[in-house]
Amino acid sequence: MKIAELSRRSGVPVPTIKYYLRENLLRPGELTSPNQASYGEHHLQRLRLVRALIDLGNVPVAKVREVLESLDSPNLDLHDRIGHVNRAITPSRPLSAGDVARSAAREQVSDLVEQRGWIVEPDAPALNALVEAIAAIRSLGQDQLVANLGAYADAVQVFTDLEIAAVTGSSDPDRIAESVIIGTILCESVIAALRLIAQEDASARRLRATV
Amino acid sequence: MKIAELSRRSGVPVPTIKYYLRENLLRPGELTSPNQASYGEHHLQRLRLVRALIDLGNVPVAKVREVLESLDSPNLDLHDRIGHVNRAITPSRPLSAGDVARSAAREQVSDLVEQRGWIVEPDAPALNALVEAIAAIRSLGQDQLVANLGAYADAVQVFTDLEIAAVTGSSDPDRIAESVIIGTILCESVIAALRLIAQEDASARRLRATV
């Protein structure tokens, strides 16, 4: 298909597609004349993946390129590819938590990891992101929100098990890697939206009458 | 305390605090001389809340102001205040999903809401965000990731119940509203980080050996 059709089918404007081509987020099409290229279904698929990473995953363009390079790298094992994705989408900003709250949070997280026997690199950015989020909550005097971290971890485990069952149906490592990327980023949006809906329902049931 | 101490205790640079004051995200301190103001513990608390909304919730400054106005509005009932927060933090961008995928997703979401008997406004942005996320996943050929939406909803319900138990311990509606805002936004970061850690563990256990 020509770039105009790729644009129409993906909903991505032509100038944006050209930008992604220049940034190497999308492989060049096959040249059919000096000024025209033809694109296939795999371009459409990749374009949707790029949009999902940028729009839903809030992944910066440079990181999207890294993620795609890991995805396309046949020499990297699947565990490492997944690790690259996880690292690319983990926020790394320290928050304005107090030192006391942060050290309490750090202890809470290391206790949790130890109790669960989680195999996780000590420098995994997600560990730090968890510490920062808990520390921020504690600094705001809302310790009760994270008092039962184990129950959160149990519920999260449900998601992880569902996703693993869904992605390991295929025997093709490339296909599994792509599923994991999509699952990691897009299922987060699914969970976040479900949570807001469940909260609206709970609020309507419990609070509407009480105030 | 002076602005320098507020900065030191919050970890927020003085120019940023001044920006928040100009943008009405933070109430003015009490003037102690024509050029100097004094700030209290409530300023520190509010400053941490603003940072949490901006840094962890990715809420734009204009929306932060709206959220804080709802929080400070004694005439609004708690359900409405929570609704304002939910709307402020729900992403509204349509994604590059195909029409077939989007209409399948819409049906899936309305079935779910009906089965659960969820009380949710038909125009709640979270419903649309859920449709877009599912449509994006389906457009990428990963329908299996969202085949079991009910199981996701069950796990999400665990979070919602935990949070409700945590926030309704207080009888002060202002305090509850603040807890809900913090819980909605910061617990999302907690869940996201826990999910990445659980995935890294699952990946280490299951995939490391298979590739």
PDB file of N, CA and C in Angstrom, chain B residues 122-201:
ATOM      1  N   PRO B 122     -22.689   7.136  31.677  1.00  0.00           N
ATOM      2  CA  PRO B 122     -22.365   6.632  30.335  1.00  0.00           C
ATOM      3  C   PRO B 122     -21.261   7.455  29.659  1.00  0.00           C
ATOM      4  N   ASP B 123     -21.100   8.726  30.069  1.00  0.00           N
ATOM      5  CA  ASP B 123     -20.061   9.543  29.434  1.00  0.00           C
ATOM      6  C   ASP B 123     -18.782   9.613  30.274  1.00  0.00           C
ATOM      7  N   ALA B 124     -18.625   8.714  31.249  1.00  0.00           N
ATOM      8  CA  ALA B 124     -17.399   8.718  32.061  1.00  0.00           C
ATOM      9  C   ALA B 124     -16.192   8.486  31.155  1.00  0.00           C
ATOM     10  N   PRO B 125     -15.198   9.372  31.218  1.00  0.00           N
ATOM     11  CA  PRO B 125     -14.042   9.210  30.324  1.00  0.00           C
ATOM     12  C   PRO B 125     -13.323   7.878  30.517  1.00  0.00           C
ATOM     13  N   ALA B 126     -13.422   7.301  31.716  1.00  0.00           N
ATOM     14  CA  ALA B 126     -12.726   6.030  31.948  1.00  0.00           C
ATOM     15  C   ALA B 126     -13.308   4.916  31.074  1.00  0.00           C
ATOM     16  N   LEU B 127     -14.603   4.984  30.791  1.00  0.00           N
ATOM     17  CA  LEU B 127     -15.214   3.979  29.906  1.00  0.00           C
ATOM     18  C   LEU B 127     -14.594   4.072  28.519  1.00  0.00           C
ATOM     19  N   ASN B 128     -14.452   5.304  28.062  1.00  0.00           N
ATOM     20  CA  ASN B 128     -13.855   5.503  26.744  1.00  0.00           C
ATOM     21  C   ASN B 128     -12.376   5.099  26.726  1.00  0.00           C
ATOM     22  N   ALA B 129     -11.676   5.426  27.812  1.00  0.00           N
ATOM     23  CA  ALA B 129     -10.263   5.037  27.898  1.00  0.00           C
ATOM     24  C   ALA B 129     -10.129   3.514  27.856  1.00  0.00           C
ATOM     25  N   LEU B 130     -11.062   2.831  28.507  1.00  0.00           N
ATOM     26  CA  LEU B 130     -11.035   1.365  28.499  1.00  0.00           C
ATOM     27  C   LEU B 130     -11.297   0.826  27.083  1.00  0.00           C
ATOM     28  N   VAL B 131     -12.284   1.398  26.421  1.00  0.00           N
ATOM     29  CA  VAL B 131     -12.576   0.985  25.041  1.00  0.00           C
ATOM     30  C   VAL B 131     -11.340   1.197  24.158  1.00  0.00           C
ATOM     31  N   GLU B 132     -10.700   2.356  24.279  1.00  0.00           N
ATOM     32  CA  GLU B 132      -9.543   2.643  23.425  1.00  0.00           C
ATOM     33  C   GLU B 132      -8.384   1.683  23.697  1.00  0.00           C
ATOM     34  N   ALA B 133      -8.154   1.384  24.964  1.00  0.00           N
ATOM     35  CA  ALA B 133      -7.045   0.480  25.297  1.00  0.00           C
ATOM     36  C   ALA B 133      -7.316  -0.919  24.749  1.00  0.00           C
ATOM     37  N   ILE B 134      -8.541  -1.401  24.926  1.00  0.00           N
ATOM     38  CA  ILE B 134      -8.881  -2.741  24.430  1.00  0.00           C
ATOM     39  C   ILE B 134      -8.844  -2.758  22.897  1.00  0.00           C
ATOM     40  N   ALA B 135      -9.353  -1.689  22.276  1.00  0.00           N
ATOM     41  CA  ALA B 135      -9.342  -1.618  20.810  1.00  0.00           C
ATOM     42  C   ALA B 135      -7.912  -1.625  20.276  1.00  0.00           C
ATOM     43  N   ALA B 136      -7.017  -0.914  20.961  1.00  0.00           N
ATOM     44  CA  ALA B 136      -5.611  -0.890  20.534  1.00  0.00           C
ATOM     45  C   ALA B 136      -5.018  -2.292  20.625  1.00  0.00           C
ATOM     46  N   ILE B 137      -5.320  -2.996  21.708  1.00  0.00           N
ATOM     47  CA  ILE B 137      -4.798  -4.358  21.889  1.00  0.00           C
ATOM     48  C   ILE B 137      -5.347  -5.284  20.792  1.00  0.00           C
ATOM     49  N   ARG B 138      -6.629  -5.143  20.502  1.00  0.00           N
ATOM     50  CA  ARG B 138      -7.245  -5.974  19.456  1.00  0.00           C
ATOM     51  C   ARG B 138      -6.685  -5.635  18.074  1.00  0.00           C
ATOM     52  N   SER B 139      -6.473  -4.351  17.810  1.00  0.00           N
ATOM     53  CA  SER B 139      -5.920  -3.945  16.512  1.00  0.00           C
ATOM     54  C   SER B 139      -4.532  -4.525  16.298  1.00  0.00           C
ATOM     55  N   LEU B 140      -3.840  -4.769  17.396  1.00  0.00           N
ATOM     56  CA  LEU B 140      -2.490  -5.326  17.286  1.00  0.00           C
ATOM     57  C   LEU B 140      -2.524  -6.852  17.244  1.00  0.00           C
ATOM     58  N   GLY B 141      -3.730  -7.413  17.119  1.00  0.00           N
ATOM     59  CA  GLY B 141      -3.855  -8.868  16.994  1.00  0.00           C
ATOM     60  C   GLY B 141      -3.608  -9.599  18.295  1.00  0.00           C
ATOM     61  N   GLN B 142      -3.806  -8.917  19.448  1.00  0.00           N
ATOM     62  CA  GLN B 142      -3.518  -9.547  20.737  1.00  0.00           C
ATOM     63  C   GLN B 142      -4.796  -9.746  21.541  1.00  0.00           C
ATOM     64  N   ASP B 143      -5.855 -10.149  20.852  1.00  0.00           N
ATOM     65  CA  ASP B 143      -7.151 -10.313  21.515  1.00  0.00           C
ATOM     66  C   ASP B 143      -7.067 -11.186  22.757  1.00  0.00           C
ATOM     67  N   GLN B 144      -6.164 -12.173  22.725  1.00  0.00           N
ATOM     68  CA  GLN B 144      -6.077 -13.100  23.859  1.00  0.00           C
ATOM     69  C   GLN B 144      -5.716 -12.379  25.168  1.00  0.00           C
ATOM     70  N   LEU B 145      -5.076 -11.208  25.049  1.00  0.00           N
ATOM     71  CA  LEU B 145      -4.696 -10.468  26.258  1.00  0.00           C
ATOM     72  C   LEU B 145      -5.903  -9.911  27.001  1.00  0.00           C
ATOM     73  N   VAL B 146      -6.992  -9.658  26.271  1.00  0.00           N
ATOM     74  CA  VAL B 146      -8.171  -9.074  26.920  1.00  0.00           C
ATOM     75  C   VAL B 146      -9.379 -10.008  26.858  1.00  0.00           C
ATOM     76  N   ALA B 147      -9.120 -11.292  26.521  1.00  0.00           N
ATOM     77  CA  ALA B 147     -10.227 -12.238  26.415  1.00  0.00           C
ATOM     78  C   ALA B 147     -10.916 -12.398  27.770  1.00  0.00           C
ATOM     79  N   ASN B 148     -10.121 -12.327  28.837  1.00  0.00           N
ATOM     80  CA  ASN B 148     -10.673 -12.577  30.167  1.00  0.00           C
ATOM     81  C   ASN B 148     -10.785 -11.290  30.988  1.00  0.00           C
ATOM     82  N   LEU B 149     -11.539 -10.358  30.458  1.00  0.00           N
ATOM     83  CA  LEU B 149     -11.655  -9.042  31.083  1.00  0.00           C
ATOM     84  C   LEU B 149     -12.274  -9.130  32.477  1.00  0.00           C
ATOM     85  N   GLY B 150     -13.183 -10.093  32.661  1.00  0.00           N
ATOM     86  CA  GLY B 150     -13.840 -10.264  33.964  1.00  0.00           C
ATOM     87  C   GLY B 150     -12.833 -10.587  35.069  1.00  0.00           C
ATOM     88  N   ALA B 151     -11.792 -11.370  34.731  1.00  0.00           N
ATOM     89  CA  ALA B 151     -10.790 -11.717  35.732  1.00  0.00           C
ATOM     90  C   ALA B 151      -9.975 -10.482  36.130  1.00  0.00           C
ATOM     91  N   TYR B 152      -9.705  -9.624  35.150  1.00  0.00           N
ATOM     92  CA  TYR B 152      -9.035  -8.354  35.462  1.00  0.00           C
ATOM     93  C   TYR B 152      -9.916  -7.527  36.392  1.00  0.00           C
ATOM     94  N   ALA B 153     -11.199  -7.474  36.048  1.00  0.00           N
ATOM     95  CA  ALA B 153     -12.127  -6.672  36.865  1.00  0.00           C
ATOM     96  C   ALA B 153     -12.185  -7.198  38.299  1.00  0.00           C
ATOM     97  N   ASP B 154     -12.148  -8.543  38.471  1.00  0.00           N
ATOM     98  CA  ASP B 154     -12.151  -9.117  39.817  1.00  0.00           C
ATOM     99  C   ASP B 154     -10.943  -8.648  40.616  1.00  0.00           C
ATOM    100  N   ALA B 155      -9.772  -8.682  39.970  1.00  0.00           N
ATOM    101  CA  ALA B 155      -8.548  -8.297  40.678  1.00  0.00           C
ATOM    102  C   ALA B 155      -8.578  -6.799  41.002  1.00  0.00           C
ATOM    103  N   VAL B 156      -9.100  -6.010  40.068  1.00  0.00           N
ATOM    104  CA  VAL B 156      -9.210  -4.568  40.302  1.00  0.00           C
ATOM    105  C   VAL B 156     -10.117  -4.285  41.497  1.00  0.00           C
ATOM    106  N   GLN B 157     -11.170  -5.092  41.615  1.00  0.00           N
ATOM    107  CA  GLN B 157     -12.104  -4.930  42.729  1.00  0.00           C
ATOM    108  C   GLN B 157     -11.390  -5.076  44.081  1.00  0.00           C
ATOM    109  N   VAL B 158     -10.371  -5.927  44.111  1.00  0.00           N
ATOM    110  CA  VAL B 158      -9.587  -6.089  45.341  1.00  0.00           C
ATOM    111  C   VAL B 158      -8.941  -4.765  45.728  1.00  0.00           C
ATOM    112  N   PHE B 159      -8.333  -4.086  44.734  1.00  0.00           N
ATOM    113  CA  PHE B 159      -7.713  -2.781  45.020  1.00  0.00           C
ATOM    114  C   PHE B 159      -8.754  -1.796  45.543  1.00  0.00           C
ATOM    115  N   THR B 160      -9.882  -1.749  44.840  1.00  0.00           N
ATOM    116  CA  THR B 160     -10.902  -0.758  45.183  1.00  0.00           C
ATOM    117  C   THR B 160     -11.396  -0.990  46.617  1.00  0.00           C
ATOM    118  N   ASP B 161     -11.617  -2.266  46.970  1.00  0.00           N
ATOM    119  CA  ASP B 161     -12.087  -2.567  48.326  1.00  0.00           C
ATOM    120  C   ASP B 161     -11.048  -2.169  49.375  1.00  0.00           C
ATOM    121  N   LEU B 162      -9.760  -2.458  49.071  1.00  0.00           N
ATOM    122  CA  LEU B 162      -8.694  -2.095  50.004  1.00  0.00           C
ATOM    123  C   LEU B 162      -8.651  -0.589  50.212  1.00  0.00           C
ATOM    124  N   GLU B 163      -8.771   0.132  49.104  1.00  0.00           N
ATOM    125  CA  GLU B 163      -8.668   1.586  49.194  1.00  0.00           C
ATOM    126  C   GLU B 163      -9.852   2.183  49.925  1.00  0.00           C
ATOM    127  N   ILE B 164     -11.042   1.646  49.663  1.00  0.00           N
ATOM    128  CA  ILE B 164     -12.221   2.174  50.338  1.00  0.00           C
ATOM    129  C   ILE B 164     -12.111   1.941  51.837  1.00  0.00           C
ATOM    130  N   ALA B 165     -11.653   0.739  52.206  1.00  0.00           N
ATOM    131  CA  ALA B 165     -11.474   0.453  53.634  1.00  0.00           C
ATOM    132  C   ALA B 165     -10.470   1.430  54.240  1.00  0.00           C
ATOM    133  N   ALA B 166      -9.430   1.761  53.462  1.00  0.00           N
ATOM    134  CA  ALA B 166      -8.383   2.646  53.986  1.00  0.00           C
ATOM    135  C   ALA B 166      -8.858   4.092  54.108  1.00  0.00           C
ATOM    136  N   VAL B 167      -9.687   4.551  53.171  1.00  0.00           N
ATOM    137  CA  VAL B 167     -10.044   5.978  53.200  1.00  0.00           C
ATOM    138  C   VAL B 167     -11.268   6.277  54.051  1.00  0.00           C
ATOM    139  N   THR B 168     -12.133   5.300  54.269  1.00  0.00           N
ATOM    140  CA  THR B 168     -13.347   5.608  55.016  1.00  0.00           C
ATOM    141  C   THR B 168     -13.162   5.435  56.519  1.00  0.00           C
ATOM    142  N   GLY B 169     -11.897   5.254  56.945  1.00  0.00           N
ATOM    143  CA  GLY B 169     -11.608   5.217  58.376  1.00  0.00           C
ATOM    144  C   GLY B 169     -11.853   6.577  59.023  1.00  0.00           C
ATOM    145  N   SER B 170     -11.733   7.637  58.238  1.00  0.00           N
ATOM    146  CA  SER B 170     -11.936   8.985  58.773  1.00  0.00           C
ATOM    147  C   SER B 170     -13.397   9.412  58.599  1.00  0.00           C
ATOM    148  N   SER B 171     -13.858  10.311  59.461  1.00  0.00           N
ATOM    149  CA  SER B 171     -15.233  10.792  59.297  1.00  0.00           C
ATOM    150  C   SER B 171     -15.257  12.205  58.716  1.00  0.00           C
ATOM    151  N   ASP B 172     -14.068  12.769  58.465  1.00  0.00           N
ATOM    152  CA  ASP B 172     -13.979  14.126  57.921  1.00  0.00           C
ATOM    153  C   ASP B 172     -13.988  14.057  56.388  1.00  0.00           C
ATOM    154  N   PRO B 173     -15.031  14.620  55.736  1.00  0.00           N
ATOM    155  CA  PRO B 173     -15.130  14.513  54.280  1.00  0.00           C
ATOM    156  C   PRO B 173     -13.905  15.102  53.548  1.00  0.00           C
ATOM    157  N   ASP B 174     -13.327  16.198  54.088  1.00  0.00           N
ATOM    158  CA  ASP B 174     -12.143  16.788  53.451  1.00  0.00           C
ATOM    159  C   ASP B 174     -10.976  15.812  53.459  1.00  0.00           C
ATOM    160  N   ARG B 175     -10.829  15.182  54.604  1.00  0.00           N
ATOM    161  CA  ARG B 175      -9.746  14.212  54.773  1.00  0.00           C
ATOM    162  C   ARG B 175      -9.974  12.995  53.846  1.00  0.00           C
ATOM    163  N   ILE B 176     -11.240  12.564  53.746  1.00  0.00           N
ATOM    164  CA  ILE B 176     -11.553  11.444  52.845  1.00  0.00           C
ATOM    165  C   ILE B 176     -11.258  11.834  51.407  1.00  0.00           C
ATOM    166  N   ALA B 177     -11.671  13.053  51.019  1.00  0.00           N
ATOM    167  CA  ALA B 177     -11.443  13.491  49.639  1.00  0.00           C
ATOM    168  C   ALA B 177      -9.950  13.489  49.316  1.00  0.00           C
ATOM    169  N   GLU B 178      -9.157  13.999  50.255  1.00  0.00           N
ATOM    170  CA  GLU B 178      -7.713  14.040  50.016  1.00  0.00           C
ATOM    171  C   GLU B 178      -7.144  12.621  49.905  1.00  0.00           C
ATOM    172  N   SER B 179      -7.598  11.727  50.780  1.00  0.00           N
ATOM    173  CA  SER B 179      -7.135  10.338  50.712  1.00  0.00           C
ATOM    174  C   SER B 179      -7.487   9.705  49.376  1.00  0.00           C
ATOM    175  N   VAL B 180      -8.694  10.011  48.887  1.00  0.00           N
ATOM    176  CA  VAL B 180      -9.130   9.415  47.629  1.00  0.00           C
ATOM    177  C   VAL B 180      -8.258   9.901  46.473  1.00  0.00           C
ATOM    178  N   ILE B 181      -7.977  11.218  46.470  1.00  0.00           N
ATOM    179  CA  ILE B 181      -7.130  11.766  45.411  1.00  0.00           C
ATOM    180  C   ILE B 181      -5.759  11.085  45.434  1.00  0.00           C
ATOM    181  N   ILE B 182      -5.184  11.045  46.618  1.00  0.00           N
ATOM    182  CA  ILE B 182      -3.843  10.464  46.744  1.00  0.00           C
ATOM    183  C   ILE B 182      -3.878   8.978  46.393  1.00  0.00           C
ATOM    184  N   GLY B 183      -4.908   8.292  46.883  1.00  0.00           N
ATOM    185  CA  GLY B 183      -5.023   6.860  46.601  1.00  0.00           C
ATOM    186  C   GLY B 183      -5.202   6.591  45.120  1.00  0.00           C
ATOM    187  N   THR B 184      -6.084   7.364  44.492  1.00  0.00           N
ATOM    188  CA  THR B 184      -6.359   7.141  43.074  1.00  0.00           C
ATOM    189  C   THR B 184      -5.085   7.267  42.253  1.00  0.00           C
ATOM    190  N   ILE B 185      -4.335   8.323  42.533  1.00  0.00           N
ATOM    191  CA  ILE B 185      -3.180   8.606  41.690  1.00  0.00           C
ATOM    192  C   ILE B 185      -1.949   7.830  42.119  1.00  0.00           C
ATOM    193  N   LEU B 186      -1.643   7.837  43.414  1.00  0.00           N
ATOM    194  CA  LEU B 186      -0.390   7.209  43.836  1.00  0.00           C
ATOM    195  C   LEU B 186      -0.482   5.693  43.883  1.00  0.00           C
ATOM    196  N   CYS B 187      -1.666   5.160  44.225  1.00  0.00           N
ATOM    197  CA  CYS B 187      -1.765   3.695  44.240  1.00  0.00           C
ATOM    198  C   CYS B 187      -1.650   3.146  42.822  1.00  0.00           C
ATOM    199  N   GLU B 188      -1.990   3.960  41.821  1.00  0.00           N
ATOM    200  CA  GLU B 188      -1.760   3.505  40.450  1.00  0.00           C
ATOM    201  C   GLU B 188      -0.269   3.279  40.205  1.00  0.00           C
ATOM    202  N   SER B 189       0.559   4.178  40.739  1.00  0.00           N
ATOM    203  CA  SER B 189       2.010   3.993  40.588  1.00  0.00           C
ATOM    204  C   SER B 189       2.484   2.772  41.365  1.00  0.00           C
ATOM    205  N   VAL B 190       1.882   2.548  42.532  1.00  0.00           N
ATOM    206  CA  VAL B 190       2.247   1.366  43.327  1.00  0.00           C
ATOM    207  C   VAL B 190       1.910   0.098  42.534  1.00  0.00           C
ATOM    208  N   ILE B 191       0.697   0.064  41.977  1.00  0.00           N
ATOM    209  CA  ILE B 191       0.262  -1.113  41.230  1.00  0.00           C
ATOM    210  C   ILE B 191       1.139  -1.335  39.996  1.00  0.00           C
ATOM    211  N   ALA B 192       1.422  -0.230  39.281  1.00  0.00           N
ATOM    212  CA  ALA B 192       2.238  -0.344  38.065  1.00  0.00           C
ATOM    213  C   ALA B 192       3.628  -0.887  38.399  1.00  0.00           C
ATOM    214  N   ALA B 193       4.220  -0.378  39.472  1.00  0.00           N
ATOM    215  CA  ALA B 193       5.567  -0.822  39.843  1.00  0.00           C
ATOM    216  C   ALA B 193       5.541  -2.287  40.303  1.00  0.00           C
ATOM    217  N   LEU B 194       4.538  -2.648  41.100  1.00  0.00           N
ATOM    218  CA  LEU B 194       4.414  -4.045  41.552  1.00  0.00           C
ATOM    219  C   LEU B 194       4.274  -4.978  40.357  1.00  0.00           C
ATOM    220  N   ARG B 195       3.521  -4.524  39.357  1.00  0.00           N
ATOM    221  CA  ARG B 195       3.295  -5.352  38.179  1.00  0.00           C
ATOM    222  C   ARG B 195       4.614  -5.607  37.429  1.00  0.00           C
ATOM    223  N   LEU B 196       5.424  -4.556  37.282  1.00  0.00           N
ATOM    224  CA  LEU B 196       6.706  -4.729  36.597  1.00  0.00           C
ATOM    225  C   LEU B 196       7.619  -5.674  37.376  1.00  0.00           C
ATOM    226  N   ILE B 197       7.577  -5.576  38.701  1.00  0.00           N
ATOM    227  CA  ILE B 197       8.423  -6.456  39.517  1.00  0.00           C
ATOM    228  C   ILE B 197       7.940  -7.910  39.391  1.00  0.00           C
ATOM    229  N   ALA B 198       6.629  -8.102  39.487  1.00  0.00           N
ATOM    230  CA  ALA B 198       6.078  -9.462  39.362  1.00  0.00           C
ATOM    231  C   ALA B 198       6.372 -10.042  37.977  1.00  0.00           C
ATOM    232  N   GLN B 199       6.350  -9.169  36.953  1.00  0.00           N
ATOM    233  CA  GLN B 199       6.672  -9.642  35.602  1.00  0.00           C
ATOM    234  C   GLN B 199       8.135 -10.044  35.483  1.00  0.00           C
ATOM    235  N   GLU B 200       9.003  -9.237  36.088  1.00  0.00           N
ATOM    236  CA  GLU B 200      10.424  -9.574  36.014  1.00  0.00           C
ATOM    237  C   GLU B 200      10.658 -10.929  36.688  1.00  0.00           C
ATOM    238  N   ASP B 201      10.013 -11.136  37.807  1.00  0.00           N
ATOM    239  CA  ASP B 201      10.132 -12.419  38.511  1.00  0.00           C
ATOM    240  C   ASP B 201       9.602 -13.566  37.644  1.00  0.00           C
TER     241      ASP B 201
END
